[in-house]
Amino acid sequence: MQHHYRAVAVFCGSRLGADPRHAQAAELLGRGLAEAGIRLVYGGGRIGLMGRIADACLAAGGRVTGVIPTFLARWEVAHAGVQEMIEVESMHARKARMAELADAFVMLPGGLGTLDETIEIITWRQLRLHDKPVVLCDVAGSAQPLIAAIEAAIGAGFAEASARDLYAVAEGAEEVLPLLATLRPGTRAAAALT
């Protein structure tokens, strides 16, 4: 499988979630990225799904870059085992730095922070600040509420139907890398992100 990516940013929860399939998906994707030679860029945490994906990637010989705001690092949730940990001043700076480092974005299950990151990166694509693929990994229906919210915005006339083209949906972690292989990163500069 041919990949066009040096690094993929993964947005995911700082909790494990109630369904064990969520952690299994994080581990599967972490291993898959390592085996494909793709660097994992993520939120830098050692807990929840963030910790699971980083641990799985590292265990499989992969390269991991964490991006974490200083205040969260102070709470001792930063992962000490990753090759590169970038501390930034704010949550806003974290999103911008992750966007700069990544060639594509994947959303795994998560809470409000994960939803925030995913909506923002989709919005930045709509605004043509980048043209990098965005994949929603639907683990046991986890992406359906976000997709429904986007569909509601389209139905209410607040978004164009073309908003559906801003992201792709993978049915489980095993489909993420094959799907990404079919999507090419665009050439639009992300200079306006910072």
PDB file of C-alpha atoms in Angstrom:
ATOM      1  CA  MET A   1       0.000   0.000   0.000  1.00  0.00           C
ATOM      2  CA  GLN A   2       1.559   3.283  -1.139  1.00  0.00           C
ATOM      3  CA  HIS A   3       1.376   6.204   1.269  1.00  0.00           C
ATOM      4  CA  HIS A   4       2.068   9.858   0.575  1.00  0.00           C
ATOM      5  CA  TYR A   5       2.392  10.880   4.213  1.00  0.00           C
ATOM      6  CA  ARG A   6       5.344  11.643   6.441  1.00  0.00           C
ATOM      7  CA  ALA A   7       3.174  12.486   9.443  1.00  0.00           C
ATOM      8  CA  VAL A   8      -0.472  12.072  10.436  1.00  0.00           C
ATOM      9  CA  ALA A   9      -2.116  14.012  13.272  1.00  0.00           C
ATOM     10  CA  VAL A  10      -4.566  11.987  15.335  1.00  0.00           C
ATOM     11  CA  PHE A  11      -7.190  13.677  17.504  1.00  0.00           C
ATOM     12  CA  CYS A  12      -8.467  11.392  20.265  1.00  0.00           C
ATOM     13  CA  GLY A  13      -9.668  11.250  23.834  1.00  0.00           C
ATOM     14  CA  SER A  14      -7.711  11.766  27.040  1.00  0.00           C
ATOM     15  CA  ARG A  15     -10.035   9.098  28.458  1.00  0.00           C
ATOM     16  CA  LEU A  16     -10.428   5.489  27.346  1.00  0.00           C
ATOM     17  CA  GLY A  17     -14.185   5.676  26.825  1.00  0.00           C
ATOM     18  CA  ALA A  18     -16.771   3.149  27.897  1.00  0.00           C
ATOM     19  CA  ASP A  19     -16.379   0.755  24.955  1.00  0.00           C
ATOM     20  CA  PRO A  20     -13.173  -1.362  24.854  1.00  0.00           C
ATOM     21  CA  ARG A  21     -13.275  -1.113  21.041  1.00  0.00           C
ATOM     22  CA  HIS A  22     -12.155   2.514  21.370  1.00  0.00           C
ATOM     23  CA  ALA A  23      -8.810   1.561  22.953  1.00  0.00           C
ATOM     24  CA  GLN A  24      -8.410  -1.333  20.519  1.00  0.00           C
ATOM     25  CA  ALA A  25      -8.843   1.074  17.613  1.00  0.00           C
ATOM     26  CA  ALA A  26      -6.223   3.457  19.026  1.00  0.00           C
ATOM     27  CA  GLU A  27      -3.750   0.609  19.436  1.00  0.00           C
ATOM     28  CA  LEU A  28      -4.431  -0.735  15.947  1.00  0.00           C
ATOM     29  CA  LEU A  29      -3.945   2.672  14.357  1.00  0.00           C
ATOM     30  CA  GLY A  30      -0.780   3.344  16.365  1.00  0.00           C
ATOM     31  CA  ARG A  31       0.752   0.061  15.198  1.00  0.00           C
ATOM     32  CA  GLY A  32      -0.398   0.671  11.636  1.00  0.00           C
ATOM     33  CA  LEU A  33       1.225   4.104  11.473  1.00  0.00           C
ATOM     34  CA  ALA A  34       4.503   2.675  12.784  1.00  0.00           C
ATOM     35  CA  GLU A  35       4.464  -0.206  10.300  1.00  0.00           C
ATOM     36  CA  ALA A  36       3.758   2.214   7.439  1.00  0.00           C
ATOM     37  CA  GLY A  37       6.660   4.443   8.491  1.00  0.00           C
ATOM     38  CA  ILE A  38       4.347   7.386   9.204  1.00  0.00           C
ATOM     39  CA  ARG A  39       5.098   9.650  12.181  1.00  0.00           C
ATOM     40  CA  LEU A  40       2.276  10.017  14.695  1.00  0.00           C
ATOM     41  CA  VAL A  41       1.545  13.611  15.702  1.00  0.00           C
ATOM     42  CA  TYR A  42      -0.838  13.792  18.643  1.00  0.00           C
ATOM     43  CA  GLY A  43      -1.762  15.780  21.739  1.00  0.00           C
ATOM     44  CA  GLY A  44       1.174  14.557  23.816  1.00  0.00           C
ATOM     45  CA  GLY A  45      -0.733  12.822  26.631  1.00  0.00           C
ATOM     46  CA  ARG A  46       0.124   9.553  28.371  1.00  0.00           C
ATOM     47  CA  ILE A  47      -3.474   8.886  29.455  1.00  0.00           C
ATOM     48  CA  GLY A  48      -6.619   7.692  27.707  1.00  0.00           C
ATOM     49  CA  LEU A  49      -6.692   6.933  24.000  1.00  0.00           C
ATOM     50  CA  MET A  50      -3.810   9.376  23.525  1.00  0.00           C
ATOM     51  CA  GLY A  51      -1.593   7.199  25.693  1.00  0.00           C
ATOM     52  CA  ARG A  52      -2.744   4.017  23.999  1.00  0.00           C
ATOM     53  CA  ILE A  53      -2.031   5.210  20.454  1.00  0.00           C
ATOM     54  CA  ALA A  54       1.379   6.588  21.411  1.00  0.00           C
ATOM     55  CA  ASP A  55       2.352   3.439  23.317  1.00  0.00           C
ATOM     56  CA  ALA A  56       1.272   1.180  20.443  1.00  0.00           C
ATOM     57  CA  CYS A  57       3.150   3.266  17.882  1.00  0.00           C
ATOM     58  CA  LEU A  58       6.318   3.301  19.997  1.00  0.00           C
ATOM     59  CA  ALA A  59       6.090  -0.436  20.746  1.00  0.00           C
ATOM     60  CA  ALA A  60       5.975  -1.128  16.998  1.00  0.00           C
ATOM     61  CA  GLY A  61       9.092   0.980  16.400  1.00  0.00           C
ATOM     62  CA  GLY A  62       7.276   4.101  15.241  1.00  0.00           C
ATOM     63  CA  ARG A  63       8.117   7.778  15.619  1.00  0.00           C
ATOM     64  CA  VAL A  64       5.905   9.977  17.767  1.00  0.00           C
ATOM     65  CA  THR A  65       5.680  13.742  18.198  1.00  0.00           C
ATOM     66  CA  GLY A  66       3.536  15.090  21.015  1.00  0.00           C
ATOM     67  CA  VAL A  67       2.265  18.669  21.104  1.00  0.00           C
ATOM     68  CA  ILE A  68       1.073  19.758  24.530  1.00  0.00           C
ATOM     69  CA  PRO A  69       0.264  23.074  26.177  1.00  0.00           C
ATOM     70  CA  THR A  70       2.543  23.935  29.116  1.00  0.00           C
ATOM     71  CA  PHE A  71      -0.343  23.953  31.585  1.00  0.00           C
ATOM     72  CA  LEU A  72      -1.217  20.337  30.713  1.00  0.00           C
ATOM     73  CA  ALA A  73       2.418  19.255  30.891  1.00  0.00           C
ATOM     74  CA  ARG A  74       2.466  20.740  34.416  1.00  0.00           C
ATOM     75  CA  TRP A  75      -0.441  18.470  35.348  1.00  0.00           C
ATOM     76  CA  GLU A  76       1.947  15.594  34.600  1.00  0.00           C
ATOM     77  CA  VAL A  77      -0.066  14.134  31.776  1.00  0.00           C
ATOM     78  CA  ALA A  78       2.724  14.507  29.180  1.00  0.00           C
ATOM     79  CA  HIS A  79       4.039  11.227  27.766  1.00  0.00           C
ATOM     80  CA  ALA A  80       7.697  10.839  28.805  1.00  0.00           C
ATOM     81  CA  GLY A  81       8.481   8.145  26.246  1.00  0.00           C
ATOM     82  CA  VAL A  82       7.941   9.898  22.921  1.00  0.00           C
ATOM     83  CA  GLN A  83      10.885  10.949  20.759  1.00  0.00           C
ATOM     84  CA  GLU A  84       9.759  14.562  20.486  1.00  0.00           C
ATOM     85  CA  MET A  85       7.576  16.608  22.833  1.00  0.00           C
ATOM     86  CA  ILE A  86       6.738  20.162  21.790  1.00  0.00           C
ATOM     87  CA  GLU A  87       5.397  22.451  24.501  1.00  0.00           C
ATOM     88  CA  VAL A  88       3.217  25.335  23.367  1.00  0.00           C
ATOM     89  CA  GLU A  89       1.498  28.190  25.193  1.00  0.00           C
ATOM     90  CA  SER A  90      -2.161  27.406  24.541  1.00  0.00           C
ATOM     91  CA  MET A  91      -4.724  25.026  23.115  1.00  0.00           C
ATOM     92  CA  HIS A  92      -4.941  27.291  20.064  1.00  0.00           C
ATOM     93  CA  ALA A  93      -1.181  27.034  19.525  1.00  0.00           C
ATOM     94  CA  ARG A  94      -1.384  23.263  19.912  1.00  0.00           C
ATOM     95  CA  LYS A  95      -3.901  22.955  17.073  1.00  0.00           C
ATOM     96  CA  ALA A  96      -1.893  25.245  14.804  1.00  0.00           C
ATOM     97  CA  ARG A  97       1.365  23.355  15.482  1.00  0.00           C
ATOM     98  CA  MET A  98      -0.246  19.961  14.890  1.00  0.00           C
ATOM     99  CA  ALA A  99      -1.734  21.254  11.631  1.00  0.00           C
ATOM    100  CA  GLU A 100       1.660  22.519  10.537  1.00  0.00           C
ATOM    101  CA  LEU A 101       3.406  19.206  11.286  1.00  0.00           C
ATOM    102  CA  ALA A 102       0.839  16.849   9.733  1.00  0.00           C
ATOM    103  CA  ASP A 103       0.103  15.805   6.158  1.00  0.00           C
ATOM    104  CA  ALA A 104      -3.344  14.436   7.109  1.00  0.00           C
ATOM    105  CA  PHE A 105      -5.692  14.260  10.104  1.00  0.00           C
ATOM    106  CA  VAL A 106      -7.588  11.401  11.725  1.00  0.00           C
ATOM    107  CA  MET A 107     -10.297  11.652  14.379  1.00  0.00           C
ATOM    108  CA  LEU A 108     -10.626   8.726  16.771  1.00  0.00           C
ATOM    109  CA  PRO A 109     -13.276   8.680  19.514  1.00  0.00           C
ATOM    110  CA  GLY A 110     -12.979  11.404  22.127  1.00  0.00           C
ATOM    111  CA  GLY A 111     -14.716  14.128  24.046  1.00  0.00           C
ATOM    112  CA  LEU A 112     -15.145  17.862  23.662  1.00  0.00           C
ATOM    113  CA  GLY A 113     -11.484  18.532  22.878  1.00  0.00           C
ATOM    114  CA  THR A 114     -11.474  15.929  20.110  1.00  0.00           C
ATOM    115  CA  LEU A 115     -14.662  17.367  18.621  1.00  0.00           C
ATOM    116  CA  ASP A 116     -13.200  20.888  18.824  1.00  0.00           C
ATOM    117  CA  GLU A 117      -9.981  19.885  17.062  1.00  0.00           C
ATOM    118  CA  THR A 118     -11.824  17.986  14.351  1.00  0.00           C
ATOM    119  CA  ILE A 119     -14.400  20.677  13.607  1.00  0.00           C
ATOM    120  CA  GLU A 120     -11.676  23.313  13.498  1.00  0.00           C
ATOM    121  CA  ILE A 121      -9.471  21.365  11.075  1.00  0.00           C
ATOM    122  CA  ILE A 122     -12.506  20.687   8.828  1.00  0.00           C
ATOM    123  CA  THR A 123     -13.401  24.386   8.982  1.00  0.00           C
ATOM    124  CA  TRP A 124      -9.832  25.395   8.099  1.00  0.00           C
ATOM    125  CA  ARG A 125     -10.088  23.120   5.062  1.00  0.00           C
ATOM    126  CA  GLN A 126     -13.393  24.726   4.067  1.00  0.00           C
ATOM    127  CA  LEU A 127     -11.692  28.134   4.360  1.00  0.00           C
ATOM    128  CA  ARG A 128      -8.836  26.873   2.154  1.00  0.00           C
ATOM    129  CA  LEU A 129      -6.224  27.339   4.853  1.00  0.00           C
ATOM    130  CA  HIS A 130      -5.086  23.799   4.061  1.00  0.00           C
ATOM    131  CA  ASP A 131      -6.063  20.998   1.707  1.00  0.00           C
ATOM    132  CA  LYS A 132      -4.940  17.992   3.710  1.00  0.00           C
ATOM    133  CA  PRO A 133      -7.178  14.925   4.052  1.00  0.00           C
ATOM    134  CA  VAL A 134      -9.362  14.596   7.150  1.00  0.00           C
ATOM    135  CA  VAL A 135     -10.597  11.126   8.104  1.00  0.00           C
ATOM    136  CA  LEU A 136     -13.254  10.430  10.720  1.00  0.00           C
ATOM    137  CA  CYS A 137     -12.631   6.958  12.138  1.00  0.00           C
ATOM    138  CA  ASP A 138     -16.059   5.622  13.013  1.00  0.00           C
ATOM    139  CA  VAL A 139     -15.441   3.146  15.831  1.00  0.00           C
ATOM    140  CA  ALA A 140     -18.689   1.501  16.897  1.00  0.00           C
ATOM    141  CA  GLY A 141     -20.673   4.512  15.693  1.00  0.00           C
ATOM    142  CA  SER A 142     -18.487   7.089  17.462  1.00  0.00           C
ATOM    143  CA  ALA A 143     -18.341   9.486  14.488  1.00  0.00           C
ATOM    144  CA  GLN A 144     -22.077   9.408  13.760  1.00  0.00           C
ATOM    145  CA  PRO A 145     -23.097  12.289  16.078  1.00  0.00           C
ATOM    146  CA  LEU A 146     -20.529  14.621  14.461  1.00  0.00           C
ATOM    147  CA  ILE A 147     -21.619  13.562  10.973  1.00  0.00           C
ATOM    148  CA  ALA A 148     -25.249  14.149  12.015  1.00  0.00           C
ATOM    149  CA  ALA A 149     -24.366  17.658  13.239  1.00  0.00           C
ATOM    150  CA  ILE A 150     -22.733  18.474   9.898  1.00  0.00           C
ATOM    151  CA  GLU A 151     -25.755  17.052   8.065  1.00  0.00           C
ATOM    152  CA  ALA A 152     -28.049  19.185  10.248  1.00  0.00           C
ATOM    153  CA  ALA A 153     -26.070  22.315   9.339  1.00  0.00           C
ATOM    154  CA  ILE A 154     -26.401  21.417   5.645  1.00  0.00           C
ATOM    155  CA  GLY A 155     -30.118  20.687   6.029  1.00  0.00           C
ATOM    156  CA  ALA A 156     -30.706  24.001   7.793  1.00  0.00           C
ATOM    157  CA  GLY A 157     -28.928  25.941   5.067  1.00  0.00           C
ATOM    158  CA  PHE A 158     -25.919  26.926   7.208  1.00  0.00           C
ATOM    159  CA  ALA A 159     -23.448  24.832   5.206  1.00  0.00           C
ATOM    160  CA  GLU A 160     -23.207  23.842   1.562  1.00  0.00           C
ATOM    161  CA  ALA A 161     -23.668  20.217   0.536  1.00  0.00           C
ATOM    162  CA  SER A 162     -20.011  20.352  -0.530  1.00  0.00           C
ATOM    163  CA  ALA A 163     -19.118  20.302   3.187  1.00  0.00           C
ATOM    164  CA  ARG A 164     -19.426  16.527   2.882  1.00  0.00           C
ATOM    165  CA  ASP A 165     -16.337  16.591   0.647  1.00  0.00           C
ATOM    166  CA  LEU A 166     -14.171  18.110   3.385  1.00  0.00           C
ATOM    167  CA  TYR A 167     -13.732  14.781   5.178  1.00  0.00           C
ATOM    168  CA  ALA A 168     -13.882  11.040   4.585  1.00  0.00           C
ATOM    169  CA  VAL A 169     -15.215   8.341   6.909  1.00  0.00           C
ATOM    170  CA  ALA A 170     -13.367   5.107   7.721  1.00  0.00           C
ATOM    171  CA  GLU A 171     -15.453   2.275   9.144  1.00  0.00           C
ATOM    172  CA  GLY A 172     -13.065   1.328  11.934  1.00  0.00           C
ATOM    173  CA  ALA A 173      -9.330   1.745  12.483  1.00  0.00           C
ATOM    174  CA  GLU A 174      -8.419  -1.015  10.047  1.00  0.00           C
ATOM    175  CA  GLU A 175      -9.788   1.118   7.195  1.00  0.00           C
ATOM    176  CA  VAL A 176      -7.943   4.347   8.052  1.00  0.00           C
ATOM    177  CA  LEU A 177      -4.621   3.671   6.330  1.00  0.00           C
ATOM    178  CA  PRO A 178      -6.116   2.059   3.200  1.00  0.00           C
ATOM    179  CA  LEU A 179      -8.457   5.058   2.916  1.00  0.00           C
ATOM    180  CA  LEU A 180      -5.632   7.553   3.424  1.00  0.00           C
ATOM    181  CA  ALA A 181      -3.681   5.787   0.673  1.00  0.00           C
ATOM    182  CA  THR A 182      -6.420   6.806  -1.771  1.00  0.00           C
ATOM    183  CA  LEU A 183      -6.398  10.456  -0.645  1.00  0.00           C
ATOM    184  CA  ARG A 184      -3.582  12.749  -1.709  1.00  0.00           C
ATOM    185  CA  PRO A 185      -2.470  15.692   0.370  1.00  0.00           C
ATOM    186  CA  GLY A 186      -3.205  18.995  -1.368  1.00  0.00           C
ATOM    187  CA  THR A 187      -0.809  21.810  -2.073  1.00  0.00           C
ATOM    188  CA  ARG A 188      -2.495  24.736  -0.332  1.00  0.00           C
ATOM    189  CA  ALA A 189      -0.181  26.492   2.093  1.00  0.00           C
ATOM    190  CA  ALA A 190      -1.073  26.498   5.763  1.00  0.00           C
ATOM    191  CA  ALA A 191       0.733  29.775   6.440  1.00  0.00           C
ATOM    192  CA  ALA A 192      -2.485  31.446   7.524  1.00  0.00           C
ATOM    193  CA  LEU A 193      -2.877  29.018  10.438  1.00  0.00           C
ATOM    194  CA  THR A 194      -0.332  30.672  12.713  1.00  0.00           C
TER     195      THR A 194
END
